[in-house]
Amino acid sequence: GQNIDQPTEMTATEGAIVQINCTYQTSGFNGLFWYQQHAGEAPTFLSYNVLDGLEEKGRFSSFLSRSKGYSYLLLKELQMKDSASYLCAVSLGGYNKLIFGAGTRLAVHP
Amino acid sequence: GAGVSQTPSNKVTEKGKYVELRCDPISGHTALYWYRQSLGQGPEFLIYFQGTGAADDSGLPNDRFFAVRPEGSVSTLKIQRTERGDSAVYLCASSGGAGETQYFGPGTRLLVL
């Protein structure tokens, strides 16, 4: 079976840094995606990791350890607009079949 | 188009009815995916098209669900004899090719009464 775990909810303060963890156990692995989803909207692409290590993109960074089945999304200089759900997804197969975690709801407070 | 579009944005139907949900992918994208998202959950894979053919329909819950993409662009997800448990947001995504990043549409919110 496929299992992807991430915390259900997190809270953080505007201007702070938050790390959202994701662990996975899947049959097969091509890479790991992070998507952001505001309430009632479509998921939007944030990052993609294939190799171990840290990928940095502006205020957002994503880390992957394939041997540990672990990833995290790091959000710096938090803004109120970062309040959203963050979805971790493992890519399977040659065509990126995505298996999603349940998502982490992040609330950013002033 | 500029992004993936889906129609209708909302659909309310009665148990037992038939519904069709439409997806217009990003122009030129050959890969198209359907997902279903229940409240508080992540999207769940339903079916993947490469061109006109359904390359993987392993996520379709049962034979009441069917999807087509006759010309390799627009896709329609069809649900027969709807049940209350079918209520969810149905998301469509497209990508430039197998293995490339998927871009999602806004979804169709289906409510079966």
mmCIF file of N, CA, C and O in Angstrom, chain A residues 8-62:
data_model
loop_
_atom_site.group_PDB
_atom_site.id
_atom_site.type_symbol
_atom_site.label_atom_id
_atom_site.label_comp_id
_atom_site.label_asym_id
_atom_site.label_seq_id
_atom_site.Cartn_x
_atom_site.Cartn_y
_atom_site.Cartn_z
ATOM 1 N N THR A 8 -1.563 17.377 10.528
ATOM 2 C CA THR A 8 -2.864 17.869 10.092
ATOM 3 C C THR A 8 -2.915 19.388 10.092
ATOM 4 O O THR A 8 -3.412 19.992 9.148
ATOM 5 N N GLU A 9 -2.413 19.978 11.166
ATOM 6 C CA GLU A 9 -2.492 21.435 11.298
ATOM 7 C C GLU A 9 -1.209 21.985 11.905
ATOM 8 O O GLU A 9 -0.570 21.316 12.733
ATOM 9 N N MET A 10 -0.875 23.215 11.531
ATOM 10 C CA MET A 10 0.227 23.942 12.144
ATOM 11 C C MET A 10 -0.161 25.410 12.222
ATOM 12 O O MET A 10 -0.941 25.888 11.394
ATOM 13 N N THR A 11 0.409 26.089 13.200
ATOM 14 C CA THR A 11 0.227 27.532 13.298
ATOM 15 C C THR A 11 1.597 28.187 13.402
ATOM 16 O O THR A 11 2.546 27.593 13.915
ATOM 17 N N ALA A 12 1.677 29.412 12.912
ATOM 18 C CA ALA A 12 2.937 30.144 12.950
ATOM 19 C C ALA A 12 2.638 31.628 12.931
ATOM 20 O O ALA A 12 1.511 32.053 12.634
ATOM 21 N N THR A 13 3.652 32.407 13.241
ATOM 22 C CA THR A 13 3.516 33.856 13.328
ATOM 23 C C THR A 13 4.072 34.515 12.075
ATOM 24 O O THR A 13 5.091 34.055 11.519
ATOM 25 N N GLU A 14 3.432 35.551 11.651
ATOM 26 C CA GLU A 14 3.894 36.329 10.499
ATOM 27 C C GLU A 14 5.364 36.712 10.680
ATOM 28 O O GLU A 14 5.771 37.135 11.771
ATOM 29 N N GLY A 15 6.160 36.498 9.628
ATOM 30 C CA GLY A 15 7.575 36.824 9.677
ATOM 31 C C GLY A 15 8.455 35.692 10.149
ATOM 32 O O GLY A 15 9.686 35.743 9.988
ATOM 33 N N ALA A 16 7.869 34.659 10.702
ATOM 34 C CA ALA A 16 8.634 33.529 11.233
ATOM 35 C C ALA A 16 8.957 32.520 10.136
ATOM 36 O O ALA A 16 8.678 32.743 8.946
ATOM 37 N N ILE A 17 9.576 31.407 10.559
ATOM 38 C CA ILE A 17 9.910 30.288 9.676
ATOM 39 C C ILE A 17 9.124 29.065 10.152
ATOM 40 O O ILE A 17 8.992 28.837 11.357
ATOM 41 N N VAL A 18 8.605 28.277 9.224
ATOM 42 C CA VAL A 18 7.902 27.054 9.593
ATOM 43 C C VAL A 18 8.373 25.911 8.703
ATOM 44 O O VAL A 18 8.685 26.118 7.529
ATOM 45 N N GLN A 19 8.452 24.730 9.299
ATOM 46 C CA GLN A 19 8.862 23.536 8.553
ATOM 47 C C GLN A 19 7.741 22.513 8.601
ATOM 48 O O GLN A 19 7.291 22.132 9.685
ATOM 49 N N ILE A 20 7.290 22.064 7.451
ATOM 50 C CA ILE A 20 6.224 21.080 7.341
ATOM 51 C C ILE A 20 6.850 19.775 6.875
ATOM 52 O O ILE A 20 7.430 19.708 5.795
ATOM 53 N N ASN A 21 6.713 18.748 7.700
ATOM 54 C CA ASN A 21 7.340 17.455 7.410
ATOM 55 C C ASN A 21 6.399 16.511 6.685
ATOM 56 O O ASN A 21 5.170 16.601 6.826
ATOM 57 N N CYS A 22 7.001 15.610 5.939
ATOM 58 C CA CYS A 22 6.244 14.590 5.208
ATOM 59 C C CYS A 22 7.068 13.313 5.201
ATOM 60 O O CYS A 22 8.251 13.345 4.828
ATOM 61 N N THR A 23 6.472 12.229 5.632
ATOM 62 C CA THR A 23 7.131 10.926 5.527
ATOM 63 C C THR A 23 6.292 10.034 4.627
ATOM 64 O O THR A 23 5.061 10.165 4.582
ATOM 65 N N TYR A 24 6.954 9.153 3.902
ATOM 66 C CA TYR A 24 6.224 8.329 2.943
ATOM 67 C C TYR A 24 6.762 6.904 2.920
ATOM 68 O O TYR A 24 7.939 6.656 3.167
ATOM 69 N N GLN A 25 5.852 5.998 2.639
ATOM 70 C CA GLN A 25 6.197 4.601 2.358
ATOM 71 C C GLN A 25 5.362 4.211 1.163
ATOM 72 O O GLN A 25 4.126 4.092 1.268
ATOM 73 N N THR A 26 6.015 4.081 0.023
ATOM 74 C CA THR A 26 5.285 3.809 -1.213
ATOM 75 C C THR A 26 5.982 2.711 -1.991
ATOM 76 O O THR A 26 7.188 2.496 -1.861
ATOM 77 N N SER A 27 5.216 2.049 -2.848
ATOM 78 C CA SER A 27 5.781 1.042 -3.742
ATOM 79 C C SER A 27 6.213 1.754 -5.004
ATOM 80 O O SER A 27 5.420 1.976 -5.903
ATOM 81 N N GLY A 28 7.449 2.139 -5.013
ATOM 82 C CA GLY A 28 7.966 2.915 -6.134
ATOM 83 C C GLY A 28 8.114 4.374 -5.747
ATOM 84 O O GLY A 28 7.439 4.871 -4.832
ATOM 85 N N PHE A 29 8.989 5.048 -6.418
ATOM 86 C CA PHE A 29 9.212 6.478 -6.131
ATOM 87 C C PHE A 29 9.961 7.098 -7.303
ATOM 88 O O PHE A 29 11.051 6.652 -7.661
ATOM 89 N N ASN A 30 9.340 8.151 -7.874
ATOM 90 C CA ASN A 30 10.039 8.904 -8.919
ATOM 91 C C ASN A 30 10.508 10.245 -8.405
ATOM 92 O O ASN A 30 11.504 10.782 -8.873
ATOM 93 N N GLY A 31 9.765 10.803 -7.486
ATOM 94 C CA GLY A 31 10.090 12.109 -6.965
ATOM 95 C C GLY A 31 8.992 12.562 -6.026
ATOM 96 O O GLY A 31 7.992 11.863 -5.827
ATOM 97 N N LEU A 32 9.194 13.734 -5.423
ATOM 98 C CA LEU A 32 8.230 14.235 -4.458
ATOM 99 C C LEU A 32 7.867 15.678 -4.775
ATOM 100 O O LEU A 32 8.744 16.521 -4.985
ATOM 101 N N PHE A 33 6.573 15.925 -4.790
ATOM 102 C CA PHE A 33 6.039 17.257 -5.083
ATOM 103 C C PHE A 33 5.457 17.880 -3.830
ATOM 104 O O PHE A 33 4.915 17.191 -2.966
ATOM 105 N N TRP A 34 5.517 19.197 -3.776
ATOM 106 C CA TRP A 34 4.767 19.980 -2.803
ATOM 107 C C TRP A 34 3.849 20.935 -3.580
ATOM 108 O O TRP A 34 4.282 21.618 -4.518
ATOM 109 N N TYR A 35 2.587 20.954 -3.150
ATOM 110 C CA TYR A 35 1.594 21.853 -3.716
ATOM 111 C C TYR A 35 1.005 22.695 -2.580
ATOM 112 O O TYR A 35 0.877 22.231 -1.446
ATOM 113 N N GLN A 36 0.590 23.909 -2.928
ATOM 114 C CA GLN A 36 -0.135 24.783 -2.002
ATOM 115 C C GLN A 36 -1.586 24.844 -2.457
ATOM 116 O O GLN A 36 -1.852 24.942 -3.662
ATOM 117 N N GLN A 37 -2.499 24.780 -1.512
ATOM 118 C CA GLN A 37 -3.920 24.865 -1.871
ATOM 119 C C GLN A 37 -4.651 25.780 -0.904
ATOM 120 O O GLN A 37 -4.799 25.454 0.282
ATOM 121 N N HIS A 38 -5.112 26.928 -1.418
ATOM 122 C CA HIS A 38 -5.973 27.792 -0.620
ATOM 123 C C HIS A 38 -7.376 27.220 -0.653
ATOM 124 O O HIS A 38 -7.771 26.538 -1.600
ATOM 125 N N ALA A 39 -8.118 27.515 0.406
ATOM 126 C CA ALA A 39 -9.455 26.958 0.565
ATOM 127 C C ALA A 39 -10.312 27.247 -0.670
ATOM 128 O O ALA A 39 -10.409 28.396 -1.110
ATOM 129 N N GLY A 40 -10.909 26.202 -1.221
ATOM 130 C CA GLY A 40 -11.794 26.351 -2.362
ATOM 131 C C GLY A 40 -11.101 26.591 -3.686
ATOM 132 O O GLY A 40 -11.766 26.893 -4.682
ATOM 133 N N GLU A 41 -9.785 26.461 -3.707
ATOM 134 C CA GLU A 41 -9.035 26.707 -4.945
ATOM 135 C C GLU A 41 -8.257 25.474 -5.384
ATOM 136 O O GLU A 41 -8.190 24.473 -4.680
ATOM 137 N N ALA A 42 -7.658 25.577 -6.573
ATOM 138 C CA ALA A 42 -6.862 24.474 -7.114
ATOM 139 C C ALA A 42 -5.514 24.385 -6.421
ATOM 140 O O ALA A 42 -4.961 25.399 -5.998
ATOM 141 N N PRO A 43 -4.960 23.192 -6.311
ATOM 142 C CA PRO A 43 -3.570 23.080 -5.849
ATOM 143 C C PRO A 43 -2.630 23.770 -6.838
ATOM 144 O O PRO A 43 -2.792 23.637 -8.054
ATOM 145 N N THR A 44 -1.649 24.500 -6.316
ATOM 146 C CA THR A 44 -0.651 25.132 -7.189
ATOM 147 C C THR A 44 0.733 24.584 -6.859
ATOM 148 O O THR A 44 1.079 24.393 -5.696
ATOM 149 N N PHE A 45 1.508 24.353 -7.888
ATOM 150 C CA PHE A 45 2.816 23.725 -7.763
ATOM 151 C C PHE A 45 3.786 24.617 -7.005
ATOM 152 O O PHE A 45 3.897 25.818 -7.277
ATOM 153 N N LEU A 46 4.509 24.023 -6.046
ATOM 154 C CA LEU A 46 5.545 24.742 -5.312
ATOM 155 C C LEU A 46 6.941 24.224 -5.634
ATOM 156 O O LEU A 46 7.843 25.000 -5.928
ATOM 157 N N SER A 47 7.114 22.893 -5.526
ATOM 158 C CA SER A 47 8.468 22.362 -5.692
ATOM 159 C C SER A 47 8.434 20.892 -6.066
ATOM 160 O O SER A 47 7.420 20.217 -5.876
ATOM 161 N N TYR A 48 9.576 20.421 -6.589
ATOM 162 C CA TYR A 48 9.731 19.029 -6.979
ATOM 163 C C TYR A 48 11.147 18.588 -6.640
ATOM 164 O O TYR A 48 12.099 19.263 -7.033
ATOM 165 N N ASN A 49 11.253 17.506 -5.896
ATOM 166 C CA ASN A 49 12.565 16.955 -5.550
ATOM 167 C C ASN A 49 12.684 15.537 -6.095
ATOM 168 O O ASN A 49 11.781 14.719 -5.884
ATOM 169 N N VAL A 50 13.787 15.294 -6.758
ATOM 170 C CA VAL A 50 14.090 13.951 -7.240
ATOM 171 C C VAL A 50 15.296 13.381 -6.500
ATOM 172 O O VAL A 50 15.294 12.234 -6.066
ATOM 173 N N LEU A 51 16.313 14.224 -6.356
ATOM 174 C CA LEU A 51 17.537 13.807 -5.691
ATOM 175 C C LEU A 51 17.551 14.269 -4.245
ATOM 176 O O LEU A 51 16.865 15.232 -3.886
ATOM 177 N N ASP A 52 18.337 13.604 -3.433
ATOM 178 C CA ASP A 52 18.493 14.014 -2.041
ATOM 179 C C ASP A 52 19.055 15.431 -1.970
ATOM 180 O O ASP A 52 19.893 15.816 -2.777
ATOM 181 N N GLY A 53 18.584 16.176 -0.981
ATOM 182 C CA GLY A 53 19.136 17.503 -0.759
ATOM 183 C C GLY A 53 18.075 18.555 -0.728
ATOM 184 O O GLY A 53 16.880 18.276 -0.706
ATOM 185 N N LEU A 54 18.556 19.784 -0.691
ATOM 186 C CA LEU A 54 17.684 20.945 -0.525
ATOM 187 C C LEU A 54 17.537 21.694 -1.850
ATOM 188 O O LEU A 54 18.520 21.981 -2.517
ATOM 189 N N GLU A 55 16.298 22.018 -2.193
ATOM 190 C CA GLU A 55 16.005 22.847 -3.359
ATOM 191 C C GLU A 55 15.425 24.154 -2.834
ATOM 192 O O GLU A 55 14.429 24.143 -2.116
ATOM 193 N N GLU A 56 16.041 25.267 -3.204
ATOM 194 C CA GLU A 56 15.581 26.561 -2.713
ATOM 195 C C GLU A 56 14.957 27.361 -3.838
ATOM 196 O O GLU A 56 15.499 27.434 -4.942
ATOM 197 N N LYS A 57 13.826 27.982 -3.516
ATOM 198 C CA LYS A 57 13.109 28.785 -4.511
ATOM 199 C C LYS A 57 12.466 29.946 -3.766
ATOM 200 O O LYS A 57 11.359 29.849 -3.259
ATOM 201 N N GLY A 58 13.182 31.051 -3.700
ATOM 202 C CA GLY A 58 12.650 32.226 -3.003
ATOM 203 C C GLY A 58 12.474 31.959 -1.510
ATOM 204 O O GLY A 58 13.370 31.444 -0.850
ATOM 205 N N ARG A 59 11.255 32.230 -1.027
ATOM 206 C CA ARG A 59 10.998 32.028 0.403
ATOM 207 C C ARG A 59 10.755 30.561 0.748
ATOM 208 O O ARG A 59 10.715 30.197 1.915
ATOM 209 N N PHE A 60 10.569 29.744 -0.284
ATOM 210 C CA PHE A 60 10.240 28.342 -0.065
ATOM 211 C C PHE A 60 11.425 27.450 -0.417
ATOM 212 O O PHE A 60 12.096 27.664 -1.432
ATOM 213 N N SER A 61 11.669 26.451 0.445
ATOM 214 C CA SER A 61 12.700 25.451 0.173
ATOM 215 C C SER A 61 12.097 24.079 0.438
ATOM 216 O O SER A 61 11.229 23.943 1.295
ATOM 217 N N SER A 62 12.587 23.073 -0.275
ATOM 218 C CA SER A 62 12.117 21.716 -0.019
ATOM 219 C C SER A 62 13.315 20.783 0.042
ATOM 220 O O SER A 62 14.271 20.926 -0.716
#
